[in-house]
Every structure is written in structure tokens, then in C-alpha cells.
PDB file of C-alpha atoms in Angstrom:
ATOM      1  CA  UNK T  34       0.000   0.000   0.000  1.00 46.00           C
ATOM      2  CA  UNK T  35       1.129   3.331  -0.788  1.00 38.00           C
ATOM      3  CA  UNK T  36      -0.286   5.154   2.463  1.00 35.00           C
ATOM      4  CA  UNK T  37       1.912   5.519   5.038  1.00 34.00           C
ATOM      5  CA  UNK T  38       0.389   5.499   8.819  1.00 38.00           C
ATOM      6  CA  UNK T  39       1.818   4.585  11.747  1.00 33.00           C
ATOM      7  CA  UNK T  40      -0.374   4.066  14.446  1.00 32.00           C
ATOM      8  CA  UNK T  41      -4.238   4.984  14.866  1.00 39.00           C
ATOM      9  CA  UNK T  42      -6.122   6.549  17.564  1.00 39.00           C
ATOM     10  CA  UNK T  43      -8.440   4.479  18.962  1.00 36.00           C
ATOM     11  CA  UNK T  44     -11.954   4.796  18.827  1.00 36.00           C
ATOM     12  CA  UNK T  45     -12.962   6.825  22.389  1.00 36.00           C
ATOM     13  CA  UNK T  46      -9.959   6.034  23.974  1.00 38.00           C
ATOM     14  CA  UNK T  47     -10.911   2.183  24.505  1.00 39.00           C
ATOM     15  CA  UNK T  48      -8.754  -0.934  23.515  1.00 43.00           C
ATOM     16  CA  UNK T  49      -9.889  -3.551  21.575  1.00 51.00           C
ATOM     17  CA  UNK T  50      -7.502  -6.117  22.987  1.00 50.00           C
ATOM     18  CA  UNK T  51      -4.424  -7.650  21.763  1.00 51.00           C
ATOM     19  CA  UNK T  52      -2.928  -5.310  19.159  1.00 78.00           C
ATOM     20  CA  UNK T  53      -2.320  -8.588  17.064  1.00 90.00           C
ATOM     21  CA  UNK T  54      -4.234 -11.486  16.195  1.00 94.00           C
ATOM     22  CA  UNK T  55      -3.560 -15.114  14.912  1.00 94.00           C
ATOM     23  CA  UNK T  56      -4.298 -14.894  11.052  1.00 95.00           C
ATOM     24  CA  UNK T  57      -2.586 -11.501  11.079  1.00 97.00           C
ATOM     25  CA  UNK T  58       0.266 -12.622  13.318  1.00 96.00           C
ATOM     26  CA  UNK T  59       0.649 -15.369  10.409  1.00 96.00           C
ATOM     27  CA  UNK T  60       0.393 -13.561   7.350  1.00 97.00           C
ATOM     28  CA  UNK T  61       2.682 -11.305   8.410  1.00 97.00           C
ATOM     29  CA  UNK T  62       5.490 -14.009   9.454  1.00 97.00           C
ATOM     30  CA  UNK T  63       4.044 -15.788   5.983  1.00 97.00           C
ATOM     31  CA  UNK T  64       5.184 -12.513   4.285  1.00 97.00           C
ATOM     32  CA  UNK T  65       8.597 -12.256   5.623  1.00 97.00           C
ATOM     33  CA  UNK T  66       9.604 -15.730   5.103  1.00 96.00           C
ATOM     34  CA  UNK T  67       8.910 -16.043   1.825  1.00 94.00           C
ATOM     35  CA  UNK T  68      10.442 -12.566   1.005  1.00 93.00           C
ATOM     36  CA  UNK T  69      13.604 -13.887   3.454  1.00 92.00           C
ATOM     37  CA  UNK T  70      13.599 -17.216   0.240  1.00 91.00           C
ATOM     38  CA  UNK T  71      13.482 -14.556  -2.540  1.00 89.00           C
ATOM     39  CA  UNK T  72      16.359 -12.975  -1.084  1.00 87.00           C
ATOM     40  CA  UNK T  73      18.651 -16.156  -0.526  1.00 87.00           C
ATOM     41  CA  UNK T  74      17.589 -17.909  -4.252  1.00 84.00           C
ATOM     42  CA  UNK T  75      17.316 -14.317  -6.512  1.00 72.00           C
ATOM     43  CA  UNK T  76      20.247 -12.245  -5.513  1.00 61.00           C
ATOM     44  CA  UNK T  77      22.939 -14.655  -5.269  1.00 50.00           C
ATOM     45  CA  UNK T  78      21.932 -15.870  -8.379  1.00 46.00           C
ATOM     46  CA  UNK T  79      22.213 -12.200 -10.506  1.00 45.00           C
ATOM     47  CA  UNK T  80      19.446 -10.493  -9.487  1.00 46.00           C
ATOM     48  CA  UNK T  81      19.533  -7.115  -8.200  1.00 45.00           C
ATOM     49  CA  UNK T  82      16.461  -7.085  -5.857  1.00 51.00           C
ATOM     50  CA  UNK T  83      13.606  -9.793  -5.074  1.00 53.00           C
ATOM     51  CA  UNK T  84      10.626  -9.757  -7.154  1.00 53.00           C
ATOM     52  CA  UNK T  85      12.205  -8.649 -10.591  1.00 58.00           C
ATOM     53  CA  UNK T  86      11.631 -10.956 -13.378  1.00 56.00           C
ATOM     54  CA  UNK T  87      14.172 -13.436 -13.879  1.00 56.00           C
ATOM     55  CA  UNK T  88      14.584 -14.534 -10.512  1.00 73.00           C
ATOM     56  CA  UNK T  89      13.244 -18.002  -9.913  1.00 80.00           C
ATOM     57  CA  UNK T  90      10.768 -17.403  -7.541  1.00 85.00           C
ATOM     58  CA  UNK T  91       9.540 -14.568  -9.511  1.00 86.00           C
ATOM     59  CA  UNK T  92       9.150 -16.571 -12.764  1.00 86.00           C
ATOM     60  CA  UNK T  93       7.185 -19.104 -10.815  1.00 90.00           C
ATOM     61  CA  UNK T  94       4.855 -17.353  -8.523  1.00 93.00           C
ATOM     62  CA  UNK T  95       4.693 -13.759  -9.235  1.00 93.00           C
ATOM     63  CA  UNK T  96       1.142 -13.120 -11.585  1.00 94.00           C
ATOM     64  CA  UNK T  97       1.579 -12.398 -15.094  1.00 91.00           C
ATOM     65  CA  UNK T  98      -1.510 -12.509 -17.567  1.00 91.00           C
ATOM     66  CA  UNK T  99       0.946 -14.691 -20.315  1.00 90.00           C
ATOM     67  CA  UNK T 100       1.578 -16.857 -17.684  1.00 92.00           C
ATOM     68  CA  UNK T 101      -1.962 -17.600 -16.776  1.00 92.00           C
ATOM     69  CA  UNK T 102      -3.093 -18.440 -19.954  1.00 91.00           C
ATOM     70  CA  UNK T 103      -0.382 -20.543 -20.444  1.00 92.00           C
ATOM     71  CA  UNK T 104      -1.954 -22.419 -16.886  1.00 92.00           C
ATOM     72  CA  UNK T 105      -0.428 -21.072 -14.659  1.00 92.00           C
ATOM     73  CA  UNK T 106      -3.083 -21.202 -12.470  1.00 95.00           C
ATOM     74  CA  UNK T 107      -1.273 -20.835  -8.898  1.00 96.00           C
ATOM     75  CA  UNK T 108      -0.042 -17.471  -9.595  1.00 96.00           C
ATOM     76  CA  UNK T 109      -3.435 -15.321  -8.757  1.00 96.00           C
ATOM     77  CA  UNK T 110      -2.801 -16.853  -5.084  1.00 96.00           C
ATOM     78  CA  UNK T 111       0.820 -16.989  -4.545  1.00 96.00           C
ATOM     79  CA  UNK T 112       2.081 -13.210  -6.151  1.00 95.00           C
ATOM     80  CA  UNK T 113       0.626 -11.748  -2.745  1.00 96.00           C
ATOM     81  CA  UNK T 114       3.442 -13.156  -0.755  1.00 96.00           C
ATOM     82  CA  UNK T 115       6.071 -11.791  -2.887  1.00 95.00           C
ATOM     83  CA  UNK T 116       6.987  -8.646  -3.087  1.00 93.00           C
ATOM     84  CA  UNK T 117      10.420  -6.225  -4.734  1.00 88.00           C
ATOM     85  CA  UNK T 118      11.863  -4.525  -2.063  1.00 89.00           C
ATOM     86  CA  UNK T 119      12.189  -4.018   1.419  1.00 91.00           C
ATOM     87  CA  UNK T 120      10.020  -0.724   1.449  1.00 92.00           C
ATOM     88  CA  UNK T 121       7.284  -2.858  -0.200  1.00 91.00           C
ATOM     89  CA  UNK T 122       7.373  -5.695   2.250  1.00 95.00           C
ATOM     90  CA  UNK T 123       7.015  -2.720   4.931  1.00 95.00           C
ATOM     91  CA  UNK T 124       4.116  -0.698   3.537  1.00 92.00           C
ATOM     92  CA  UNK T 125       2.204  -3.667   3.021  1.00 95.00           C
ATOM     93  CA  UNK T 126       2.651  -5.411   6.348  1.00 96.00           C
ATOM     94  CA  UNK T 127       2.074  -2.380   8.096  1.00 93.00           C
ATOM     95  CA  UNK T 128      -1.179  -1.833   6.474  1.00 93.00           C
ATOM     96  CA  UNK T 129      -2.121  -5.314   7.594  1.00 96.00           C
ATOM     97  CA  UNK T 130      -0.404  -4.847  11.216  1.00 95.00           C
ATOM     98  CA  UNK T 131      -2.763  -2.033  12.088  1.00 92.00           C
ATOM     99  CA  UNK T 132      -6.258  -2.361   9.991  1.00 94.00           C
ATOM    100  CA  UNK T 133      -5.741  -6.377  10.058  1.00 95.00           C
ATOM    101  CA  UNK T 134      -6.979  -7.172  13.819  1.00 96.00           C
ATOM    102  CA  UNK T 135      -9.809  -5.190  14.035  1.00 94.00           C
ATOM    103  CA  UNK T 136     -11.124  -6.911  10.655  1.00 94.00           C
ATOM    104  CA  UNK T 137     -10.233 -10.427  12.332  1.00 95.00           C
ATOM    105  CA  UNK T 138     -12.106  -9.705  15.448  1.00 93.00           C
ATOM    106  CA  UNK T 139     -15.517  -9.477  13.365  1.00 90.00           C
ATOM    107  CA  UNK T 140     -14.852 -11.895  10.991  1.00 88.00           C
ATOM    108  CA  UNK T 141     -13.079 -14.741  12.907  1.00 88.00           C
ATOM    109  CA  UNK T 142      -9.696 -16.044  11.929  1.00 92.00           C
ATOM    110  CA  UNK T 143     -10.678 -18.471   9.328  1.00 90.00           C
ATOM    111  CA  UNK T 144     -13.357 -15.925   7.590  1.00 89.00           C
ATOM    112  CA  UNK T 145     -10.279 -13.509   7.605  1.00 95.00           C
ATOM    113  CA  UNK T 146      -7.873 -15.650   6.336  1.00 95.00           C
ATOM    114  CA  UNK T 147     -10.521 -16.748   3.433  1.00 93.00           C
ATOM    115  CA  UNK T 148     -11.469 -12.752   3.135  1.00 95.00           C
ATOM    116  CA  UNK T 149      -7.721 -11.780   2.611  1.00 97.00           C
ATOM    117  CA  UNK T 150      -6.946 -14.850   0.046  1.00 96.00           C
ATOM    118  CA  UNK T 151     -10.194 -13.933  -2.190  1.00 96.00           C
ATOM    119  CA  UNK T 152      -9.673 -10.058  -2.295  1.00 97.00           C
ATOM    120  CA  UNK T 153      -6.173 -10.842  -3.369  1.00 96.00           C
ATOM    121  CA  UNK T 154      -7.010 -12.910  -6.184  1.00 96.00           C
ATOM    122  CA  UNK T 155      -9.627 -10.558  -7.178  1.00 96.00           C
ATOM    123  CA  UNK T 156      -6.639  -7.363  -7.713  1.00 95.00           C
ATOM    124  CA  UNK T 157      -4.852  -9.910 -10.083  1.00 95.00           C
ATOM    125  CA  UNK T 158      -7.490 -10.812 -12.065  1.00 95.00           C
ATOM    126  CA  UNK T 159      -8.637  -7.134 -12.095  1.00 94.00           C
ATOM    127  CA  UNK T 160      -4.955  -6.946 -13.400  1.00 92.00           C
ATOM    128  CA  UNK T 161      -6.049  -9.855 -15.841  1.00 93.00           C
ATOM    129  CA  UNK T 162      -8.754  -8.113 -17.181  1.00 91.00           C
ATOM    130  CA  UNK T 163      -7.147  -4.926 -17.896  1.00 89.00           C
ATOM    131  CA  UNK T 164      -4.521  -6.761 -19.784  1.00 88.00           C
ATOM    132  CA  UNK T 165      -6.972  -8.167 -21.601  1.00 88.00           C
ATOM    133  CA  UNK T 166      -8.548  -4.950 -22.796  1.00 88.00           C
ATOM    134  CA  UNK T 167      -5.226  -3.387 -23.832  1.00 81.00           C
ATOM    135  CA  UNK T 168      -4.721  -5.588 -26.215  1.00 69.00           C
ATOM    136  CA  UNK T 169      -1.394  -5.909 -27.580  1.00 63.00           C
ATOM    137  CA  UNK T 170       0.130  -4.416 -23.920  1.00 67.00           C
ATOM    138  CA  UNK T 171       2.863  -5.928 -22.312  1.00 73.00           C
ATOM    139  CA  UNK T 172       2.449  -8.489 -19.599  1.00 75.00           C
ATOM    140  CA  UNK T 173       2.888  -7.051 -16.747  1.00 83.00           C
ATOM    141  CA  UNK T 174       4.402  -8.889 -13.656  1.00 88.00           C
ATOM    142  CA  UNK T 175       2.288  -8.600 -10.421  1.00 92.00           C
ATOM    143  CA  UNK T 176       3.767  -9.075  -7.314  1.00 94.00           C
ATOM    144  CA  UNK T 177       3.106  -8.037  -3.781  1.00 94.00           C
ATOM    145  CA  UNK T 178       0.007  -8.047  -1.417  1.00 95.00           C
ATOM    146  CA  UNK T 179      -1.593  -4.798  -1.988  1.00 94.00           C
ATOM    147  CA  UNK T 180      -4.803  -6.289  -3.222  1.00 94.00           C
ATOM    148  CA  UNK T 181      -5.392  -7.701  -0.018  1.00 97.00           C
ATOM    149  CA  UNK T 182      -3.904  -5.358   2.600  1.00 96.00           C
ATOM    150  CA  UNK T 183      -6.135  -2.947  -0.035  1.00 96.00           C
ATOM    151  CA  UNK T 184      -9.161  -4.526   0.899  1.00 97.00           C
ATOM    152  CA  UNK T 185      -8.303  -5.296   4.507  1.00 97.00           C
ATOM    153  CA  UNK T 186      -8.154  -1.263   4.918  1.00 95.00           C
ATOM    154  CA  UNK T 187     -11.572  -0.632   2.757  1.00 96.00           C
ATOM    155  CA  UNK T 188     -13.046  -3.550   5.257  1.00 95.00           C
ATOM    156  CA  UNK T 189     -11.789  -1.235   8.149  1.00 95.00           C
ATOM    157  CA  UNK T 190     -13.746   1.649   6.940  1.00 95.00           C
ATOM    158  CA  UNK T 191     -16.477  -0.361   6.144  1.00 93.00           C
ATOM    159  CA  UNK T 192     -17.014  -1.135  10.077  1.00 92.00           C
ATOM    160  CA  UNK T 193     -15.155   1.882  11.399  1.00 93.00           C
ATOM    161  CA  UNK T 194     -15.899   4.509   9.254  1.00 91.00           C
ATOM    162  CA  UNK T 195     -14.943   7.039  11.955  1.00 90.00           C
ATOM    163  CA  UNK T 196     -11.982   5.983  13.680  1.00 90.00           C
ATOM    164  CA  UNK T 197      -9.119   8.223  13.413  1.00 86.00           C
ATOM    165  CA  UNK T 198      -5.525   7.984  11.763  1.00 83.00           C
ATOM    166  CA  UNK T 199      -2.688   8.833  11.547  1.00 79.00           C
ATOM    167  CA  UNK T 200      -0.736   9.598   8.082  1.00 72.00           C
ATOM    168  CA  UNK T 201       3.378  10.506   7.689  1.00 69.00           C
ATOM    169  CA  UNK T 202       3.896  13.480   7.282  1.00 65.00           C
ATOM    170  CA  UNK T 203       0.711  15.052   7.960  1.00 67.00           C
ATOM    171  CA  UNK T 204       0.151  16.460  11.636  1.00 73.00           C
ATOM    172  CA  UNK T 205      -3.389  15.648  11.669  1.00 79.00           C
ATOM    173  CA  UNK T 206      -6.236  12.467  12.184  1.00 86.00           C
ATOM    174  CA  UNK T 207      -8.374  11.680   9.025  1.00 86.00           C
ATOM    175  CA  UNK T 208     -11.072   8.913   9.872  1.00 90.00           C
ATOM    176  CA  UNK T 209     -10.646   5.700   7.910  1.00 91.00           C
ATOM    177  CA  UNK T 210     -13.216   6.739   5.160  1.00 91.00           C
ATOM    178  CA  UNK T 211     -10.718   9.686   4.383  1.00 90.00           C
ATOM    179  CA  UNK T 212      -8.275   7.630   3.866  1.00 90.00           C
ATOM    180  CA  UNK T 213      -9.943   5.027   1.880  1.00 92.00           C
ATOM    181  CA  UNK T 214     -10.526   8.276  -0.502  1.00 92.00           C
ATOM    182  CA  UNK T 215      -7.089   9.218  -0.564  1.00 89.00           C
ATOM    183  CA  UNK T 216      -5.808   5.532  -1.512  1.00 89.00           C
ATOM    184  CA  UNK T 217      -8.265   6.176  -4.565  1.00 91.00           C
ATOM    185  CA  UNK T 218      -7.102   9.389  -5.577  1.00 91.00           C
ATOM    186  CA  UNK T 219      -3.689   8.352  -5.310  1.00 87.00           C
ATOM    187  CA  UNK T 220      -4.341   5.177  -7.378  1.00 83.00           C
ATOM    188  CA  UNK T 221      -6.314   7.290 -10.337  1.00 87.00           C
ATOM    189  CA  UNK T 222      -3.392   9.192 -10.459  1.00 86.00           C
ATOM    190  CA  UNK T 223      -1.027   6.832 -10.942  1.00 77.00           C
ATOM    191  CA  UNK T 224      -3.108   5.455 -13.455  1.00 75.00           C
ATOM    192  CA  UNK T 225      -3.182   8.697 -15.349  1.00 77.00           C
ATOM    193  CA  UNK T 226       0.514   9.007 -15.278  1.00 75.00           C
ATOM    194  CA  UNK T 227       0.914   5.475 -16.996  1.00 68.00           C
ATOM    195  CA  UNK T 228       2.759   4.746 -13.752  1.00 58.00           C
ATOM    196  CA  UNK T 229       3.977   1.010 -13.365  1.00 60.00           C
ATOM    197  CA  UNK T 230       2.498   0.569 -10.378  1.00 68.00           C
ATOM    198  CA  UNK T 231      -0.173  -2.405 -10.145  1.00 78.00           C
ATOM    199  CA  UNK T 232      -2.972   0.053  -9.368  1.00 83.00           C
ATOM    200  CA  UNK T 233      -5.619  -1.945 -10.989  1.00 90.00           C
ATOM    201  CA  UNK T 234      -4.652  -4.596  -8.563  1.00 93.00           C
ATOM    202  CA  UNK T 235      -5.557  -2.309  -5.924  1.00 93.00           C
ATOM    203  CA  UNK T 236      -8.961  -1.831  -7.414  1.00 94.00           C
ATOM    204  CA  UNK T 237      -9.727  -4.893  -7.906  1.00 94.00           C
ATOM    205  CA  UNK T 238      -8.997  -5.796  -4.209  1.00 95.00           C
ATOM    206  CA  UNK T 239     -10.808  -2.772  -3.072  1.00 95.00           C
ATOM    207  CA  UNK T 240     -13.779  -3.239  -4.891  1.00 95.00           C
ATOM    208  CA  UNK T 241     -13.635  -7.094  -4.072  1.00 96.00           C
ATOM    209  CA  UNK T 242     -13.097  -5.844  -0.240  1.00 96.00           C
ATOM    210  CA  UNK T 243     -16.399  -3.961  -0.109  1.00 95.00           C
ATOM    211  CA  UNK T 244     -18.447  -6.218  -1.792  1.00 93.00           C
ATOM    212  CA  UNK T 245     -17.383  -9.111   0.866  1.00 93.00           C
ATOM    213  CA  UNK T 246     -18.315  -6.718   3.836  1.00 91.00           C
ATOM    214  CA  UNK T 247     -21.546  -4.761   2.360  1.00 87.00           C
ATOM    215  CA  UNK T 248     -22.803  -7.436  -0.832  1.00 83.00           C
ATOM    216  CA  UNK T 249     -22.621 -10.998   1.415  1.00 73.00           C
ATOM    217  CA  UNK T 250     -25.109 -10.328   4.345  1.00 70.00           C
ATOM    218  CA  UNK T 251     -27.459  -9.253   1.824  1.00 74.00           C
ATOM    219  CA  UNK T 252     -27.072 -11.910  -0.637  1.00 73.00           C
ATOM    220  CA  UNK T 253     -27.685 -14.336   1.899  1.00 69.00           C
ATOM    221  CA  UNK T 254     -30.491 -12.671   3.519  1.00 74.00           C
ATOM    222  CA  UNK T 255     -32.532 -12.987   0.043  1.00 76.00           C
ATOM    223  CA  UNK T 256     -31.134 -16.762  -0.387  1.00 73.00           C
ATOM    224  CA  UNK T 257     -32.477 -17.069   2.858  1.00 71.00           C
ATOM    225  CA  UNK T 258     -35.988 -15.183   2.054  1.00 76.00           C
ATOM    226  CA  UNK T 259     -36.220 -17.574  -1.652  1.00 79.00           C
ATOM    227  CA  UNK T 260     -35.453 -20.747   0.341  1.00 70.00           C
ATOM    228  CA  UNK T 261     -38.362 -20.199   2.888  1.00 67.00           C
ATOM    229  CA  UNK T 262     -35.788 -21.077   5.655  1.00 55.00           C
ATOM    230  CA  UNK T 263     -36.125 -19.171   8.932  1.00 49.00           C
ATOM    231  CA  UNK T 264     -32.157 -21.117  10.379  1.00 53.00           C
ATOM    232  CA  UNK T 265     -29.230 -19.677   9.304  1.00 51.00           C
ATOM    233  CA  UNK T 266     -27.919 -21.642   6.321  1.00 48.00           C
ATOM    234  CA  UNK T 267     -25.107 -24.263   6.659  1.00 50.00           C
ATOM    235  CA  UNK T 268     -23.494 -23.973   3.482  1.00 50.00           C
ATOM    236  CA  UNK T 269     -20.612 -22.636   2.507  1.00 49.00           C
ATOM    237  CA  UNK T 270     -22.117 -19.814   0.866  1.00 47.00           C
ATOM    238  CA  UNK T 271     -24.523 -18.549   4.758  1.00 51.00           C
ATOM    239  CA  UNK T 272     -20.986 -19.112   6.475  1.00 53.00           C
ATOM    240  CA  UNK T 273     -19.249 -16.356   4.782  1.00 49.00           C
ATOM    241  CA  UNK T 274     -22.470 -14.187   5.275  1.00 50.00           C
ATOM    242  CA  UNK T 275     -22.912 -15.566   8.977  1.00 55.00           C
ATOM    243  CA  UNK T 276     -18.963 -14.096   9.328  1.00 51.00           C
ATOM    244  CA  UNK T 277     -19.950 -10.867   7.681  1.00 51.00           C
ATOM    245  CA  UNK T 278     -23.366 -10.545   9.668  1.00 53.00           C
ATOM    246  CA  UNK T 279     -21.091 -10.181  12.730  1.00 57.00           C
ATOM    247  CA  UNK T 280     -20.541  -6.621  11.964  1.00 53.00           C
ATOM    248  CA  UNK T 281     -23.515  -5.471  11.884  1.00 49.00           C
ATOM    249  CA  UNK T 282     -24.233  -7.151  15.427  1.00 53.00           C
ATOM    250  CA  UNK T 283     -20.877  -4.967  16.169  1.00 51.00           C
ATOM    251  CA  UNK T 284     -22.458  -1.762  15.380  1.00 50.00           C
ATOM    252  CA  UNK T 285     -25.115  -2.877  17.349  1.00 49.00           C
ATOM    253  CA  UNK T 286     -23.410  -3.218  20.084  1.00 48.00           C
ATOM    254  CA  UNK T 287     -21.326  -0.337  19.695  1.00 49.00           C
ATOM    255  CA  UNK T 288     -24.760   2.004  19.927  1.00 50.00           C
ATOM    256  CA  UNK T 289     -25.749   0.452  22.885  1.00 51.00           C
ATOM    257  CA  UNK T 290     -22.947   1.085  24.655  1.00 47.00           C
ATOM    258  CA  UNK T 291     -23.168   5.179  23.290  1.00 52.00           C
TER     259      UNK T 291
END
């Protein structure tokens, strides 16, 4: 992510536990392992920096569009644990580090874990799709886990829409749906400028992040409503929406206690 924050002010002054949780704790360590293997395989071996094409990890699971159609099939879930530099590793596991717990708490580990997995494979095949379109283009080569930390911030907002932050170098708070607009701006600038940044990627996990938390509940509610069933469901399909249900029961709560 290309935001930088540091730490948040939380919401009335209260804690909401543990600053870290399990599937965050594990990403993160995730993250920085596999980065630790692009540095010991790529850069002895010619490469200037991780994630640059050429490198053997690269080649095999950062996303390119060629690659995919050629069945590479992997790659739309394994380029989010790779990433070029140092400074990317950083901005992304930040991201997660601070907006990541508070999105476990309502979902539950394994919802969040699923959540962060599907919103990055939705920013590569955003990716995909644009490639598509520009016919002709070069293939690009995605890697990093912006999609997801992306969405895992726009999930934030979607539940916290008020809680402060704070961004280097500015002196001042914005609340998280601020900054969810300034990530956009940002991103439609770089896109203007032709930049080589994978800012469709974000998009795609952005909009992929905001469907999960707003699109689920309701979608289940109606497969509920056409099923005549008055029990939650116990497919697969009512446990993501049982997951996303819980924050609505959170804001719930949250105006009780106000």
C-alpha cells in the first residue's frame, strides 16, 4: 500500500484487545519468510532485488496474464506473498499490522484468512482483465500483497468509518473513510501518469473488499428469504455471510454502549 500510517487513535480512547491477532500474526510471518527465500535464491543468483523478473521465484509465482493463460493457475494466489523490495514488504505489512486485527475480530480467523486470500485474487485478475482490454500491452508482472492489505483497509472503513488515523507526514487524524478516498485518488493518479504501479490490482482488491463486507449479508439474507428457511444456512455460501453478519451485530453493540 502506498499510504503511510503509523499508528491509529483508537476509537474513544478504549482498547480492543491484543494489538495482534492469529491470522494476522501469520500472514505477516508468511510474508517475511517467503520474502527472506526470494532474497537467498534471486540475488545470489544475478538479481539485483527480489521480485524482478528473472529470478526463480519470480518466474514461478509472481502473476503475469501470459503466464496464466499458459496455466499457470497458482499465480493469482501466490504473487501476494512476494513482493520487490524491502520498502514494499514494509508498507504492506504495516497496512495489515494495524487495519488487520480489528477486521479479524468481526470476521473470525478463518473468515479472515478466506477474506484476505479472495480479495487478493480478485486485484490480479482485475490486473487480468485490464490486460486483456489493452490488447497488444505488455504483460505485466504482479507481485506483492496490496490487493489484499487494499481490501483489509476498505473492510476497516467499512465497520469503522470514523476511527481516526494517523498519516506521515501530515500532523493531523483523518477517519478511515478519508483515507480510503485518498488511496483512490492516489491510485487514479497513478493510473493517469501510466505509472507502473499495479494500481488496478488495488482496485480490484478494493472493490472485491467492499463487496465481501456490504454485498454478502445481503445476498444471503434474500437466499435465505427464496429458500423459505427461517435457520441460518449451513453452506458454505450462509458461512461467509454468517462471518460478515457479525458486523452489523458490532455496530449494534457499539450504539448500545453510546
Amino acid at each position: 500500500m502506498s499510504a503511510y500510517f503509523h499508528f491509529e487513535r483508537r476509537y474513544e480512547g478504549q482498547s480492543s484487545g491484543n494489538r495482534i491477532t492469529y491470522a494476522v500474526q501469520r500472514l505477516i510471518m508468511l510474508n517475511v519468510a517467503v520474502f527472506a527465500v526470494q532474497l537467498l535464491l534471486e540475488i545470489p543468483l544475478g538479481g539485483y532485488s527480489a521480485g524482478t523478473p528473472g529470478g526463480i521465484v519470480t518466474d514461478l509465482l509472481a502473476f503475469s496474464p501470459t503466464m496464466l493463460m499458459k496455466g499457470c493457475i497458482w499465480q493469482p494466489f501466490t504473487y501476494m506473498f512476494l513482493h520487490s523490495n524491502l520498502m514494499h514488504l514494509f508498507l504492506n505489512m504495516v497496512g495489515l499490522y494495524f487495519f488487520g486485527p480489528d477486521v479479524e475480530r468481526i470476521l473470525s480467523t478463518r473468515q479472515f484468512f478466506r477474506f484476505y486470500i479472495i480479495c487478493g485474487v480478485a486485484g490480479a485478475l482485475a490486473e487480468f482483465a485490464l490486460w486483456l482490454i489493452r490488447t497488444g500491452s505488455v504483460s505485466p508482472t504482479v507481485v506483492g500483497a496490496s490487493g489484499a492489505t487494499t481490501a483489509v483497509l476498505v473492510a476497516f472503513a467499512v465497520a469503522y468509518p470514523d476511527r481516526e488515523v494517523f498519516l506521515i507526514p501530515f500532523p493531523f487524524p483523518v477517519n478511515a473513510r478519508a483515507l480510503v478516498i485518498i488511496f483512490i485518488v492516489m491510485n487514479l493518479m497513478s493510473a493517469m501518469q501510466n505509472s507502473s504501479q499495479a494500481w488496478m490490482t488495488h482496485f480490484g482488491g478494493l472493490a472485491a473488499g467492499y463487496a465481501y463486507m456490504k454485498l454478502v449479508p445481503v445476498l444471503r439474507t434474500r437466499l435465505q428469504s427464496w429458500q423459505g428457511k427461517t435457520k441460518k444456512s449451513k453452506d458454505e455460501f450462509g458461512s461467509l455471510g454468517d462471518a460478515v453478519d457479525n458486523i452489523f451485530k458490532f455496530e449494534d453493540e457499539k450504539r448500545r454502549r453510546r
